XYZ file of C-alpha atoms in Angstrom:
131
model
C -10.011 21.936 -6.899
C -12.229 21.224 -9.865
C -12.946 17.795 -10.181
C -11.039 17.212 -12.339
C -8.014 18.266 -11.478
C -8.921 16.147 -7.987
C -8.535 13.425 -10.287
C -5.404 14.305 -11.671
C -4.023 14.460 -8.367
C -5.206 11.580 -7.429
C -3.781 9.733 -10.286
C -0.205 11.341 -9.469
C -0.518 10.618 -5.819
C -0.860 6.485 -7.073
C 1.369 6.923 -9.009
C 4.231 8.141 -6.783
C 3.496 5.990 -3.941
C 3.173 2.647 -6.504
C 6.907 3.873 -7.484
C 7.550 4.262 -3.997
C 7.979 8.004 -3.874
C 6.898 10.979 -1.858
C 3.646 11.201 -2.630
C 4.416 15.333 -2.453
C 7.355 16.050 -4.066
C 7.629 12.633 -6.360
C 11.703 12.690 -5.520
C 11.832 11.485 -1.600
C 11.392 7.542 -1.065
C 8.675 6.508 1.283
C 11.292 3.649 2.486
C 14.667 3.095 4.542
C 14.154 -1.002 4.260
C 12.677 -3.256 3.391
C 8.678 -2.067 5.031
C 10.298 -0.029 6.556
C 8.672 2.731 6.183
C 10.282 6.122 6.551
C 9.953 9.198 9.751
C 9.539 11.856 6.841
C 10.320 12.608 3.336
C 14.474 13.468 3.413
C 13.403 16.136 -0.280
C 10.653 18.036 1.056
C 10.038 16.819 4.671
C 6.489 15.495 4.600
C 5.793 12.843 7.585
C 5.079 9.506 6.829
C 4.117 8.493 10.335
C 2.457 11.144 12.257
C 1.396 9.185 14.987
C 1.693 5.434 16.450
C -0.903 2.983 14.541
C -0.967 5.723 11.521
C -0.192 2.073 9.177
C -2.630 0.368 10.727
C -4.899 0.721 7.674
C -1.990 -1.018 5.685
C -2.069 -4.260 8.141
C -5.833 -4.871 7.441
C -5.284 -3.547 3.661
C -2.723 -7.107 3.598
C -4.691 -9.077 5.191
C -7.876 -8.476 3.073
C -5.336 -8.780 -0.079
C -4.300 -12.117 1.721
C -7.383 -13.871 2.220
C -8.518 -12.765 -1.525
C -5.255 -14.509 -3.115
C -6.088 -16.934 -0.787
C -9.422 -17.762 -1.664
C -8.380 -17.877 -5.335
C -5.351 -19.685 -5.130
C -7.148 -22.562 -3.201
C -10.265 -22.563 -5.379
C -8.419 -23.133 -8.912
C -6.213 -25.679 -7.006
C -9.587 -27.686 -6.569
C -10.441 -27.471 -9.881
C -7.102 -28.095 -11.246
C -6.492 -30.844 -9.094
C -8.218 -33.625 -6.612
C -6.061 -33.021 -3.456
C -7.319 -33.358 0.350
C -7.609 -30.523 2.280
C -4.756 -31.190 3.849
C -2.814 -31.031 0.796
C -4.209 -27.440 0.000
C -3.049 -26.413 2.977
C 0.248 -27.183 2.678
C 0.523 -25.753 -0.786
C -1.407 -22.491 -0.276
C 0.550 -21.601 3.020
C 3.719 -21.029 1.570
C 2.658 -19.238 -1.309
C -0.207 -16.623 0.625
C 2.464 -15.381 3.156
C 5.223 -14.760 0.006
C 2.068 -12.961 -1.362
C 1.891 -11.140 2.212
C 5.612 -10.140 2.324
C 5.499 -9.127 -0.910
C 2.288 -7.341 -0.513
C 2.638 -5.143 2.593
C 5.641 -2.616 1.440
C 2.542 -1.900 -1.497
C 0.041 -1.460 1.136
C 2.537 0.746 3.439
C 3.189 2.817 0.320
C -0.517 2.758 -0.471
C -1.846 4.192 3.021
C 1.037 6.692 3.024
C -0.705 8.058 -0.569
C -4.203 7.614 0.872
C -3.282 9.339 4.178
C -2.369 11.874 1.815
C -5.134 12.289 -0.069
C -7.101 12.723 2.558
C -5.458 15.569 4.250
C -5.103 17.457 0.475
C -8.818 16.913 0.477
C -9.004 17.979 3.519
C -7.576 21.274 2.960
C -4.381 21.002 4.985
C -2.230 24.044 5.477
C 0.743 21.801 4.979
C -0.420 20.179 2.069
C 1.347 21.088 -1.190
C 1.084 18.798 -4.344
C 4.229 19.400 -5.724
C 4.430 18.537 -10.020
């Protein structure tokens, strides 16, 4: 695979998983409910959850994004308002929790895409990116 086609494949995978679609075929759904990754794609059969703990990376991704969001929010509130630390916590905690809940499915879908792209790069025989 040439570097240009690798980049095109990565972009296609990213677009598909951000749309919460299967990274291989682009037609099946990744989720079967809110933040519940389906075992496999109903269209092409790609297995999303191959082993226990396969989605641990998405947990770390959510934690990192939430910490960055919380730090930015605290800095913004500190710059705009003259609040006590308790008020900062009370104001930012619900917003950070809402961000976590909203970002969790995104990180899970991204992690499915990362695993698929890794398998595609490793030339696994069962991986076949379909247009």
